[in-house]
């Protein structure tokens, strides 16, 4: 899990959801918003992806673990929201890692 200082607040989550620039892939939608200050992350997994809370939390923990590896390489002042899509529950950790990494490279948020 990411430290609380690296996660988005409820108000920042809403702001990124409304005004963020979206990047799409088969497993997720990445929304990015440039802000002032530190970077922040949030992962959202809907009940459409997995009916059980255990399944949703498993996906969320995997994505947070991947993000944790990249926090030092992401520019400051960027808020990132990752919305997981249906089908992501069937992917392995490595497949999710490749998709998230390609997201970060395509969106240009890495240093």
Short mmCIF file of N, CA and C in Angstrom, two decimals:
data_model
loop_
_atom_site.label_atom_id
_atom_site.label_comp_id
_atom_site.label_asym_id
_atom_site.label_seq_id
_atom_site.Cartn_x
_atom_site.Cartn_y
_atom_site.Cartn_z
N UNK A 1 0.84 -1.18 0.00
CA UNK A 1 0.00 0.00 0.00
C UNK A 1 0.88 1.24 0.00
N UNK A 2 0.43 2.24 -0.68
CA UNK A 2 1.16 3.50 -0.72
C UNK A 2 0.97 4.26 0.59
N UNK A 3 1.97 5.04 0.98
CA UNK A 3 1.78 5.89 2.15
C UNK A 3 0.66 6.91 1.89
N UNK A 4 0.03 7.34 2.94
CA UNK A 4 -1.10 8.27 2.81
C UNK A 4 -0.69 9.55 2.10
N UNK A 5 0.56 9.96 2.26
CA UNK A 5 1.03 11.19 1.62
C UNK A 5 1.08 11.06 0.10
N UNK A 6 1.11 9.84 -0.43
CA UNK A 6 1.15 9.62 -1.88
C UNK A 6 -0.21 9.29 -2.48
N UNK A 7 -1.26 9.26 -1.65
CA UNK A 7 -2.58 8.95 -2.16
C UNK A 7 -3.40 10.22 -2.34
N UNK A 8 -4.40 10.15 -3.21
CA UNK A 8 -5.28 11.30 -3.46
C UNK A 8 -6.31 11.42 -2.35
N UNK A 9 -6.65 12.65 -2.01
CA UNK A 9 -7.74 12.90 -1.08
C UNK A 9 -9.07 12.79 -1.85
N UNK A 10 -10.17 12.81 -1.14
CA UNK A 10 -11.48 12.72 -1.80
C UNK A 10 -11.71 13.88 -2.75
N UNK A 11 -11.32 15.07 -2.34
CA UNK A 11 -11.53 16.24 -3.21
C UNK A 11 -10.62 16.18 -4.43
N UNK A 12 -9.38 15.72 -4.24
CA UNK A 12 -8.46 15.59 -5.38
C UNK A 12 -8.92 14.48 -6.33
N UNK A 13 -9.47 13.40 -5.77
CA UNK A 13 -10.01 12.31 -6.59
C UNK A 13 -11.11 12.84 -7.50
N UNK A 14 -12.02 13.60 -6.94
CA UNK A 14 -13.14 14.16 -7.72
C UNK A 14 -12.63 15.11 -8.79
N UNK A 15 -11.63 15.92 -8.45
CA UNK A 15 -11.07 16.87 -9.40
C UNK A 15 -10.41 16.14 -10.58
N UNK A 16 -9.64 15.11 -10.30
CA UNK A 16 -8.97 14.34 -11.36
C UNK A 16 -10.01 13.61 -12.20
N UNK A 17 -11.05 13.08 -11.55
CA UNK A 17 -12.10 12.37 -12.27
C UNK A 17 -12.82 13.30 -13.25
N UNK A 18 -13.07 14.53 -12.83
CA UNK A 18 -13.80 15.48 -13.67
C UNK A 18 -12.93 16.13 -14.74
N UNK A 19 -11.70 16.54 -14.39
CA UNK A 19 -10.89 17.35 -15.29
C UNK A 19 -9.65 16.66 -15.83
N UNK A 20 -9.40 15.43 -15.42
CA UNK A 20 -8.19 14.73 -15.85
C UNK A 20 -8.22 14.32 -17.31
N UNK A 21 -7.05 14.24 -17.91
CA UNK A 21 -6.91 13.77 -19.29
C UNK A 21 -6.85 12.25 -19.26
N UNK A 22 -7.69 11.59 -20.07
CA UNK A 22 -7.82 10.13 -20.03
C UNK A 22 -6.94 9.47 -21.09
N UNK A 23 -6.32 8.37 -20.69
CA UNK A 23 -5.58 7.48 -21.58
C UNK A 23 -6.18 6.08 -21.38
N UNK A 24 -6.53 5.42 -22.50
CA UNK A 24 -7.25 4.14 -22.42
C UNK A 24 -6.38 2.97 -22.83
N UNK A 25 -6.66 1.82 -22.23
CA UNK A 25 -6.06 0.55 -22.64
C UNK A 25 -7.13 -0.52 -22.42
N UNK A 26 -6.86 -1.75 -22.85
CA UNK A 26 -7.87 -2.80 -22.66
C UNK A 26 -8.17 -3.12 -21.19
N UNK A 27 -7.24 -2.84 -20.27
CA UNK A 27 -7.48 -3.22 -18.88
C UNK A 27 -7.79 -2.06 -17.94
N UNK A 28 -7.53 -0.82 -18.38
CA UNK A 28 -7.72 0.30 -17.46
C UNK A 28 -7.82 1.63 -18.19
N UNK A 29 -8.26 2.63 -17.44
CA UNK A 29 -8.26 4.02 -17.90
C UNK A 29 -7.37 4.79 -16.93
N UNK A 30 -6.44 5.55 -17.47
CA UNK A 30 -5.54 6.35 -16.66
C UNK A 30 -5.94 7.81 -16.83
N UNK A 31 -6.26 8.48 -15.72
CA UNK A 31 -6.60 9.90 -15.77
C UNK A 31 -5.50 10.68 -15.08
N UNK A 32 -5.00 11.72 -15.75
CA UNK A 32 -3.89 12.50 -15.25
C UNK A 32 -4.28 13.96 -15.20
N UNK A 33 -3.90 14.63 -14.11
CA UNK A 33 -4.13 16.05 -13.96
C UNK A 33 -2.88 16.68 -13.36
N UNK A 34 -2.38 17.72 -14.01
CA UNK A 34 -1.22 18.43 -13.47
C UNK A 34 -1.68 19.38 -12.38
N UNK A 35 -1.03 19.28 -11.22
CA UNK A 35 -1.37 20.12 -10.07
C UNK A 35 -0.09 20.70 -9.50
N UNK A 36 -0.20 21.43 -8.43
CA UNK A 36 0.97 21.98 -7.76
C UNK A 36 1.28 21.09 -6.56
N UNK A 37 2.54 20.96 -6.24
CA UNK A 37 2.93 20.18 -5.06
C UNK A 37 3.36 18.77 -5.43
N UNK A 38 3.15 17.83 -4.49
CA UNK A 38 3.56 16.45 -4.69
C UNK A 38 2.62 15.71 -5.61
N UNK A 39 3.08 14.55 -6.09
CA UNK A 39 2.21 13.72 -6.90
C UNK A 39 1.31 12.88 -5.99
N UNK A 40 0.17 12.45 -6.54
CA UNK A 40 -0.77 11.62 -5.79
C UNK A 40 -1.37 10.57 -6.70
N UNK A 41 -1.73 9.44 -6.11
CA UNK A 41 -2.26 8.31 -6.87
C UNK A 41 -3.52 7.78 -6.22
N UNK A 42 -4.38 7.19 -7.05
CA UNK A 42 -5.54 6.49 -6.55
C UNK A 42 -5.92 5.42 -7.56
N UNK A 43 -6.44 4.31 -7.05
CA UNK A 43 -6.87 3.20 -7.89
C UNK A 43 -8.32 2.91 -7.56
N UNK A 44 -9.15 2.78 -8.60
CA UNK A 44 -10.55 2.48 -8.41
C UNK A 44 -10.91 1.21 -9.18
N UNK A 45 -11.54 0.26 -8.47
CA UNK A 45 -11.97 -0.99 -9.07
C UNK A 45 -13.46 -1.13 -8.78
N UNK A 46 -14.28 -1.10 -9.83
CA UNK A 46 -15.73 -1.13 -9.62
C UNK A 46 -16.24 -2.56 -9.42
N UNK A 47 -17.49 -2.65 -9.01
CA UNK A 47 -18.11 -3.96 -8.80
C UNK A 47 -18.35 -4.69 -10.13
N UNK A 48 -18.29 -3.98 -11.23
CA UNK A 48 -18.40 -4.63 -12.54
C UNK A 48 -17.19 -5.52 -12.80
N UNK A 49 -16.05 -5.12 -12.26
CA UNK A 49 -14.81 -5.89 -12.47
C UNK A 49 -14.86 -7.18 -11.67
N UNK A 50 -15.21 -7.09 -10.40
CA UNK A 50 -15.29 -8.26 -9.54
C UNK A 50 -16.39 -8.02 -8.51
N UNK A 51 -17.29 -8.97 -8.39
CA UNK A 51 -18.40 -8.82 -7.45
C UNK A 51 -17.93 -8.90 -6.01
N UNK A 52 -16.86 -9.64 -5.76
CA UNK A 52 -16.41 -9.81 -4.37
C UNK A 52 -15.38 -8.75 -3.99
N UNK A 53 -15.45 -8.31 -2.75
CA UNK A 53 -14.51 -7.31 -2.25
C UNK A 53 -13.09 -7.88 -2.24
N UNK A 54 -12.96 -9.16 -2.02
CA UNK A 54 -11.65 -9.81 -2.01
C UNK A 54 -10.98 -9.66 -3.38
N UNK A 55 -11.74 -9.88 -4.44
CA UNK A 55 -11.20 -9.76 -5.80
C UNK A 55 -10.82 -8.33 -6.13
N UNK A 56 -11.68 -7.37 -5.76
CA UNK A 56 -11.38 -5.96 -6.02
C UNK A 56 -10.15 -5.50 -5.25
N UNK A 57 -10.04 -5.91 -4.00
CA UNK A 57 -8.89 -5.52 -3.19
C UNK A 57 -7.60 -6.15 -3.69
N UNK A 58 -7.67 -7.34 -4.22
CA UNK A 58 -6.49 -8.02 -4.78
C UNK A 58 -5.95 -7.22 -5.96
N UNK A 59 -6.84 -6.79 -6.84
CA UNK A 59 -6.42 -5.97 -7.99
C UNK A 59 -5.85 -4.65 -7.51
N UNK A 60 -6.52 -4.01 -6.57
CA UNK A 60 -6.07 -2.72 -6.04
C UNK A 60 -4.69 -2.83 -5.41
N UNK A 61 -4.47 -3.88 -4.63
CA UNK A 61 -3.16 -4.08 -3.99
C UNK A 61 -2.07 -4.30 -5.02
N UNK A 62 -2.38 -5.05 -6.07
CA UNK A 62 -1.40 -5.28 -7.14
C UNK A 62 -1.00 -3.97 -7.81
N UNK A 63 -1.98 -3.15 -8.14
CA UNK A 63 -1.70 -1.89 -8.83
C UNK A 63 -0.92 -0.95 -7.91
N UNK A 64 -1.31 -0.87 -6.64
CA UNK A 64 -0.57 -0.02 -5.71
C UNK A 64 0.88 -0.49 -5.56
N UNK A 65 1.10 -1.78 -5.60
CA UNK A 65 2.45 -2.32 -5.51
C UNK A 65 3.28 -1.91 -6.72
N UNK A 66 2.66 -1.91 -7.88
CA UNK A 66 3.35 -1.49 -9.11
C UNK A 66 3.66 0.01 -9.05
N UNK A 67 2.68 0.80 -8.62
CA UNK A 67 2.87 2.25 -8.53
C UNK A 67 4.00 2.58 -7.56
N UNK A 68 4.08 1.85 -6.48
CA UNK A 68 5.11 2.09 -5.46
C UNK A 68 6.52 2.03 -6.06
N UNK A 69 6.72 1.15 -7.03
CA UNK A 69 8.03 1.03 -7.70
C UNK A 69 8.36 2.24 -8.56
N UNK A 70 7.34 2.98 -8.99
CA UNK A 70 7.54 4.11 -9.92
C UNK A 70 7.44 5.48 -9.25
N UNK A 71 7.11 5.56 -7.98
CA UNK A 71 6.88 6.87 -7.35
C UNK A 71 8.09 7.79 -7.43
N UNK A 72 9.29 7.26 -7.35
CA UNK A 72 10.49 8.10 -7.42
C UNK A 72 10.77 8.61 -8.83
N UNK A 73 10.21 7.95 -9.84
CA UNK A 73 10.47 8.30 -11.24
C UNK A 73 9.39 9.17 -11.86
N UNK A 74 8.36 9.53 -11.09
CA UNK A 74 7.25 10.33 -11.64
C UNK A 74 7.43 11.79 -11.23
N UNK A 75 7.18 12.69 -12.18
CA UNK A 75 7.30 14.12 -11.94
C UNK A 75 6.41 14.56 -10.79
N UNK A 76 6.86 15.55 -10.04
CA UNK A 76 6.03 16.13 -8.99
C UNK A 76 4.91 16.95 -9.62
N UNK A 77 3.83 17.11 -8.89
CA UNK A 77 2.73 17.94 -9.36
C UNK A 77 1.81 17.23 -10.32
N UNK A 78 1.77 15.90 -10.27
CA UNK A 78 0.89 15.14 -11.16
C UNK A 78 0.00 14.25 -10.31
N UNK A 79 -1.30 14.34 -10.52
CA UNK A 79 -2.26 13.47 -9.85
C UNK A 79 -2.70 12.40 -10.84
N UNK A 80 -2.67 11.15 -10.41
CA UNK A 80 -2.96 10.02 -11.29
C UNK A 80 -4.09 9.19 -10.69
N UNK A 81 -5.08 8.91 -11.51
CA UNK A 81 -6.20 8.05 -11.13
C UNK A 81 -6.25 6.89 -12.12
N UNK A 82 -6.25 5.67 -11.60
CA UNK A 82 -6.32 4.48 -12.45
C UNK A 82 -7.65 3.79 -12.19
N UNK A 83 -8.45 3.68 -13.24
CA UNK A 83 -9.76 3.02 -13.18
C UNK A 83 -9.64 1.68 -13.89
N UNK A 84 -9.72 0.60 -13.16
CA UNK A 84 -9.56 -0.73 -13.74
C UNK A 84 -10.83 -1.15 -14.47
N UNK A 85 -10.65 -1.85 -15.60
CA UNK A 85 -11.78 -2.30 -16.41
C UNK A 85 -12.05 -3.79 -16.20
N UNK A 86 -13.20 -4.22 -16.71
CA UNK A 86 -13.56 -5.64 -16.67
C UNK A 86 -12.52 -6.42 -17.47
N UNK A 87 -12.09 -7.53 -16.94
CA UNK A 87 -11.07 -8.35 -17.58
C UNK A 87 -9.73 -8.25 -16.87
N UNK A 88 -9.54 -7.19 -16.10
CA UNK A 88 -8.27 -7.02 -15.41
C UNK A 88 -8.10 -8.03 -14.27
N UNK A 89 -9.22 -8.61 -13.80
CA UNK A 89 -9.12 -9.58 -12.72
C UNK A 89 -8.51 -10.90 -13.17
N UNK A 90 -8.49 -11.13 -14.48
CA UNK A 90 -7.95 -12.38 -15.02
C UNK A 90 -6.46 -12.30 -15.33
N UNK A 91 -5.90 -11.10 -15.29
CA UNK A 91 -4.50 -10.92 -15.67
C UNK A 91 -3.56 -11.21 -14.51
N UNK A 92 -2.36 -11.63 -14.88
CA UNK A 92 -1.33 -11.87 -13.87
C UNK A 92 -0.70 -10.54 -13.46
N UNK A 93 0.07 -10.60 -12.40
CA UNK A 93 0.75 -9.41 -11.89
C UNK A 93 1.67 -8.82 -12.96
N UNK A 94 2.41 -9.67 -13.68
CA UNK A 94 3.35 -9.19 -14.69
C UNK A 94 2.63 -8.52 -15.87
N UNK A 95 1.47 -9.05 -16.25
CA UNK A 95 0.71 -8.43 -17.34
C UNK A 95 0.18 -7.06 -16.93
N UNK A 96 -0.28 -6.95 -15.70
CA UNK A 96 -0.75 -5.65 -15.22
C UNK A 96 0.42 -4.67 -15.15
N UNK A 97 1.58 -5.14 -14.69
CA UNK A 97 2.78 -4.29 -14.62
C UNK A 97 3.15 -3.73 -15.99
N UNK A 98 3.12 -4.57 -17.02
CA UNK A 98 3.46 -4.13 -18.37
C UNK A 98 2.50 -3.05 -18.86
N UNK A 99 1.19 -3.24 -18.59
CA UNK A 99 0.20 -2.26 -19.02
C UNK A 99 0.37 -0.93 -18.29
N UNK A 100 0.58 -0.97 -16.98
CA UNK A 100 0.76 0.26 -16.21
C UNK A 100 2.03 0.98 -16.64
N UNK A 101 3.10 0.22 -16.87
CA UNK A 101 4.36 0.83 -17.31
C UNK A 101 4.20 1.50 -18.67
N UNK A 102 3.49 0.84 -19.60
CA UNK A 102 3.27 1.45 -20.91
C UNK A 102 2.39 2.69 -20.79
N UNK A 103 1.43 2.69 -19.86
CA UNK A 103 0.63 3.87 -19.57
C UNK A 103 1.52 5.05 -19.17
N UNK A 104 2.40 4.80 -18.21
CA UNK A 104 3.26 5.85 -17.70
C UNK A 104 4.18 6.39 -18.79
N UNK A 105 4.70 5.52 -19.65
CA UNK A 105 5.60 5.95 -20.72
C UNK A 105 4.83 6.76 -21.76
N UNK A 106 3.67 6.26 -22.20
CA UNK A 106 2.88 6.95 -23.23
C UNK A 106 2.37 8.31 -22.75
N UNK A 107 2.02 8.39 -21.48
CA UNK A 107 1.48 9.65 -20.97
C UNK A 107 2.58 10.67 -20.66
N UNK A 108 3.82 10.23 -20.59
CA UNK A 108 4.94 11.14 -20.37
C UNK A 108 5.09 11.65 -18.95
N UNK A 109 4.63 10.87 -17.97
CA UNK A 109 4.73 11.33 -16.59
C UNK A 109 6.02 10.88 -15.89
N UNK A 110 6.78 10.00 -16.55
CA UNK A 110 8.04 9.55 -15.97
C UNK A 110 9.14 10.56 -16.22
N UNK A 111 10.06 10.66 -15.28
CA UNK A 111 11.20 11.59 -15.41
C UNK A 111 12.17 11.07 -16.44
#
